[in-house]
Short mmCIF file of C-alpha atoms and ligand atoms in Angstrom, two decimals:
data_model
loop_
_atom_site.label_atom_id
_atom_site.label_comp_id
_atom_site.label_asym_id
_atom_site.label_seq_id
_atom_site.Cartn_x
_atom_site.Cartn_y
_atom_site.Cartn_z
CA MET O 1 90.08 140.58 105.86
CA ASN O 2 88.21 138.25 103.70
CA ILE O 3 85.60 135.79 104.80
CA ALA O 4 84.67 133.20 102.47
CA ILE O 5 81.23 131.36 102.24
CA ASP O 6 80.86 128.15 100.17
CA GLY O 7 77.90 125.98 99.93
CA PRO O 8 75.37 124.06 97.73
CA ALA O 9 72.57 125.90 96.36
CA GLY O 10 69.74 127.23 98.92
CA ALA O 11 71.90 126.89 101.98
CA GLY O 12 71.27 130.30 102.80
CA LYS O 13 74.45 131.65 101.75
CA SER O 14 73.41 134.77 100.42
CA THR O 15 71.29 135.83 103.30
CA ILE O 16 73.83 135.15 105.83
CA ALA O 17 76.72 136.92 104.21
CA LYS O 18 74.40 139.83 103.65
CA LEU O 19 73.92 140.02 107.48
CA VAL O 20 77.51 139.35 108.42
CA ALA O 21 78.58 142.12 105.86
CA LYS O 22 76.37 144.58 107.52
CA LYS O 23 77.24 143.74 111.07
CA LEU O 24 81.01 144.09 110.40
CA GLY O 25 80.90 146.75 107.89
CA TYR O 26 82.21 144.65 104.83
CA ILE O 27 81.18 144.29 101.26
CA TYR O 28 79.33 141.34 100.28
CA VAL O 29 79.95 139.98 97.04
CA ASP O 30 77.88 137.51 95.11
CA THR O 31 79.94 135.53 92.82
CA GLY O 32 76.94 133.45 91.77
CA ALA O 33 75.29 136.64 90.46
CA MET O 34 78.32 136.56 88.29
CA TYR O 35 77.90 133.33 86.90
CA ARG O 36 74.25 133.96 86.37
CA SER O 37 74.99 137.09 84.34
CA ILE O 38 77.45 135.10 82.19
CA ALA O 39 74.52 132.66 81.61
CA LEU O 40 71.87 134.93 80.86
CA TYR O 41 74.12 136.60 77.94
CA MET O 42 74.50 132.80 76.44
CA ILE O 43 70.69 132.84 76.82
CA GLU O 44 69.82 135.68 75.52
CA ASN O 45 72.12 134.85 72.53
CA GLY O 46 71.32 131.63 71.94
CA ILE O 47 74.71 130.02 72.56
CA SER O 48 74.56 126.58 73.45
CA GLN O 49 76.27 124.75 76.53
CA ASP O 50 78.03 122.24 73.83
CA ASP O 51 79.55 124.87 71.89
CA ASP O 52 83.02 125.71 73.54
CA THR O 53 84.36 127.98 70.59
CA ASN O 54 81.44 130.36 70.98
CA ILE O 55 81.56 130.28 74.56
CA ALA O 56 85.12 131.49 74.75
CA SER O 57 84.55 134.21 72.19
CA ALA O 58 81.30 135.26 73.81
CA CYS O 59 83.49 135.50 77.21
CA ASN O 60 85.74 138.19 75.35
CA LYS O 61 82.72 140.35 74.22
CA ILE O 62 81.05 140.00 78.09
CA SER O 63 81.74 142.91 80.55
CA ILE O 64 80.56 142.18 83.98
CA ARG O 65 80.67 145.19 86.40
CA ILE O 66 79.62 145.25 89.79
CA ALA O 67 78.03 148.17 91.62
CA TYR O 68 76.66 149.00 95.38
CA GLU O 69 73.72 151.17 95.38
CA ASP O 70 71.86 152.00 98.69
CA ASP O 71 74.12 149.00 100.14
CA THR O 72 72.81 146.62 97.49
CA GLN O 73 75.06 144.53 95.04
CA HIS O 74 74.18 145.18 91.35
CA VAL O 75 75.45 143.43 88.56
CA TYR O 76 75.84 144.98 85.03
CA LEU O 77 76.19 142.79 81.90
CA ASN O 78 77.54 145.04 79.27
CA ASN O 79 76.45 147.92 81.18
CA GLU O 80 72.91 146.68 81.57
CA ASP O 81 71.72 146.09 85.08
CA VAL O 82 70.68 142.65 85.27
CA SER O 83 70.05 142.27 89.08
CA VAL O 84 66.48 141.31 88.90
CA LYS O 85 66.74 139.33 85.43
CA ILE O 86 69.13 136.94 86.69
CA ARG O 87 67.08 135.75 89.53
CA MET O 88 65.12 133.45 87.49
CA GLU O 89 65.31 129.66 88.09
CA LYS O 90 66.01 128.97 84.86
CA VAL O 91 69.24 131.42 84.80
CA GLY O 92 70.26 129.62 88.05
CA ASN O 93 70.15 126.02 86.57
CA MET O 94 71.96 127.39 83.24
CA ALA O 95 74.57 128.97 85.80
CA SER O 96 75.64 125.88 86.92
CA VAL O 97 75.98 124.48 83.59
CA PHE O 98 77.74 127.30 81.96
CA ALA O 99 80.12 127.38 85.21
CA ALA O 100 81.31 124.37 84.35
CA LYS O 101 83.48 125.63 81.47
CA LYS O 102 86.98 127.00 81.93
CA ALA O 103 86.28 129.88 79.64
CA VAL O 104 83.64 131.25 81.94
CA ARG O 105 85.54 130.30 85.32
CA ASP O 106 88.99 132.19 84.13
CA LYS O 107 87.01 135.37 82.91
CA LEU O 108 85.37 135.44 86.82
CA LEU O 109 88.48 134.50 88.46
CA SER O 110 90.67 137.75 88.42
CA LEU O 111 87.44 139.99 89.01
CA GLN O 112 86.72 138.48 92.28
CA ARG O 113 90.29 138.50 93.09
CA ASP O 114 90.68 141.98 92.62
CA ILE O 115 87.42 143.07 94.50
CA ALA O 116 88.58 140.96 97.37
CA ALA O 117 92.33 142.69 97.24
CA GLN O 118 90.70 146.18 97.55
CA ASN O 119 88.09 145.29 100.28
CA ASP O 120 87.06 144.11 103.31
CA CYS O 121 84.62 141.73 102.24
CA ILE O 122 82.73 138.29 102.68
CA MET O 123 82.25 136.59 99.17
CA ASP O 124 80.02 133.56 98.53
CA GLY O 125 80.06 131.10 95.94
CA ARG O 126 81.18 127.41 95.29
CA ASP O 127 85.02 127.55 95.04
CA ILE O 128 85.85 130.77 97.11
CA GLY O 129 87.95 129.17 100.06
CA THR O 130 89.24 126.35 97.69
CA HIS O 131 90.34 128.23 94.80
CA VAL O 132 89.42 132.03 94.83
CA LEU O 133 90.62 133.07 98.05
CA PRO O 134 92.96 130.38 99.26
CA ASN O 135 94.25 132.67 101.83
CA ALA O 136 91.08 133.81 103.39
CA GLU O 137 91.25 134.70 107.10
CA LEU O 138 87.97 132.85 107.52
CA LYS O 139 86.44 130.16 105.69
CA ILE O 140 83.01 128.75 106.02
CA TYR O 141 81.15 125.46 104.49
CA LEU O 142 77.52 126.24 104.79
CA THR O 143 75.28 123.42 103.83
CA ALA O 144 71.86 122.04 104.78
CA SER O 145 69.84 119.04 104.05
CA VAL O 146 68.06 118.68 100.61
CA ASP O 147 64.82 118.78 102.12
CA THR O 148 65.29 122.04 104.08
CA ARG O 149 66.87 123.72 101.16
CA ALA O 150 64.16 122.61 99.04
CA MET O 151 61.41 123.83 101.43
CA ARG O 152 62.78 127.08 101.97
CA ARG O 153 62.72 127.57 98.46
CA TYR O 154 59.33 126.60 98.08
CA LYS O 155 58.05 128.96 100.73
CA GLU O 156 59.91 131.71 99.14
CA LEU O 157 58.15 131.18 96.08
CA VAL O 158 54.88 130.40 97.41
CA GLU O 159 55.16 133.77 99.67
CA LYS O 160 55.78 135.83 95.95
CA GLY O 161 52.89 134.24 94.69
CA GLN O 162 54.48 131.94 92.07
CA ASP O 163 53.94 128.55 90.94
CA ALA O 164 56.08 126.19 93.09
CA ASN O 165 56.59 122.19 92.86
CA LEU O 166 58.02 120.61 95.96
CA GLU O 167 59.28 117.68 94.17
CA GLN O 168 60.41 119.54 91.16
CA ILE O 169 62.23 122.18 93.46
CA LYS O 170 64.03 118.91 95.18
CA GLU O 171 65.12 117.32 91.69
CA ASP O 172 66.46 120.79 90.40
CA ILE O 173 68.52 121.08 93.92
CA LYS O 174 69.90 117.69 93.52
CA GLN O 175 70.86 118.25 89.84
CA ARG O 176 72.81 121.40 90.66
CA ASP O 177 74.44 120.10 93.55
CA TYR O 178 75.90 117.05 91.38
CA GLN O 179 76.68 119.58 88.41
CA ASP O 180 78.68 121.97 91.11
CA MET O 181 80.14 118.97 93.07
CA ASN O 182 81.28 117.08 90.31
CA ARG O 183 82.54 119.26 87.44
CA GLU O 184 86.38 119.40 86.67
CA ILE O 185 87.30 122.79 87.35
CA ALA O 186 87.02 124.19 90.77
CA PRO O 187 83.79 121.98 92.22
CA LEU O 188 82.47 122.87 95.22
CA LYS O 189 83.93 120.75 98.25
CA GLN O 190 84.80 121.88 101.55
CA ALA O 191 87.92 123.65 102.10
CA GLU O 192 90.14 121.99 104.45
CA ASP O 193 90.74 124.80 107.01
CA ALA O 194 86.92 125.74 106.48
CA VAL O 195 84.71 125.83 109.53
CA LEU O 196 81.14 123.54 108.80
CA LEU O 197 78.01 124.98 109.60
CA ASP O 198 74.90 123.28 108.97
CA SER O 199 71.76 125.31 109.10
CA SER O 200 69.13 122.80 108.76
CA ASN O 201 68.46 123.28 112.29
CA MET O 202 69.85 126.70 112.95
CA THR O 203 67.93 129.99 112.86
CA ILE O 204 69.27 132.74 110.57
CA ASP O 205 70.49 134.38 113.67
CA GLU O 206 72.22 131.98 115.03
CA VAL O 207 74.32 131.34 111.78
CA VAL O 208 75.28 134.78 112.12
CA ALA O 209 76.25 134.91 115.28
CA ALA O 210 78.26 131.88 114.94
CA ILE O 211 80.15 133.67 111.94
CA CYS O 212 80.55 136.72 113.71
CA GLU O 213 81.98 135.26 116.84
CA LYS O 214 84.48 133.66 114.82
CA VAL O 215 85.73 137.30 113.53
CA ILE O 216 85.30 139.50 116.48
CA GLY O 217 85.19 136.59 119.48
O1 DC B 1 74.73 130.98 94.21
P1 DC B 1 73.73 130.71 92.99
O2 DC B 1 72.59 129.74 92.93
O3 DC B 1 73.38 132.18 92.78
O4 DC B 1 74.89 130.08 91.88
C1 DC B 1 74.59 129.86 90.61
C2 DC B 1 75.37 128.93 89.95
O5 DC B 1 76.64 129.57 89.65
C3 DC B 1 75.64 127.76 90.70
O6 DC B 1 74.79 126.71 90.68
C4 DC B 1 77.30 127.48 90.29
C5 DC B 1 77.96 128.57 89.70
N1 DC B 1 78.48 129.16 90.66
C6 DC B 1 79.88 128.60 90.71
O7 DC B 1 80.40 127.76 89.94
N2 DC B 1 81.14 129.16 91.56
C7 DC B 1 80.82 130.34 92.08
N3 DC B 1 81.72 130.72 92.99
C8 DC B 1 79.72 130.69 92.33
C9 DC B 1 78.37 130.30 91.79
#
């Protein structure tokens, strides 16, 4: 059984998917973490977003491995656990840029399909229902307004004691939406057979319950 959850940045996909996975006994697969790991490699190795040749050859040198430790997904980039590093704001923004590259998408597609073939999983990303797992038993398109998503992110950063500028966060979200929805290969869009959930006015528990109900009735 595979559940696909797609939607824009900050819609709450990972929070929701983790809880649903726990309730149903599935594994949670965060595909954004894989794109973030590739972006981290490009940043650390000074590879420019315009340099398609070096991006393609870097993809041949990169190994991405997913492991589950204490029920949590860890991502290994060439055997280094990068699970914490990839959460930086800059890495997320660059992940959106490098995710538009064919070499990068090709590299991750088979890894994602292999994991889904071997496990009951709930996988989140941008193109899971439309491209990675077109035959997923359940597809969810989880969204929320830009203002809601920006405010959630702002509060998250403030709670962690980090600097946060609401207007800047809003601009970053809009840019990321534009890039993810308008790229040529596998852009973010709702699959025709996906269930639309707008979490702007829903609690986390309500969204989780709505998804579990679709699986177990
Ligand atoms: O979900 P996230 O914010 O961690 O994802 C980071 C970026 O990776 C996102 O802006 C676009 C890209 N991505 C993608 O293109 N396809 C996916 N399935 C998952 C993420």
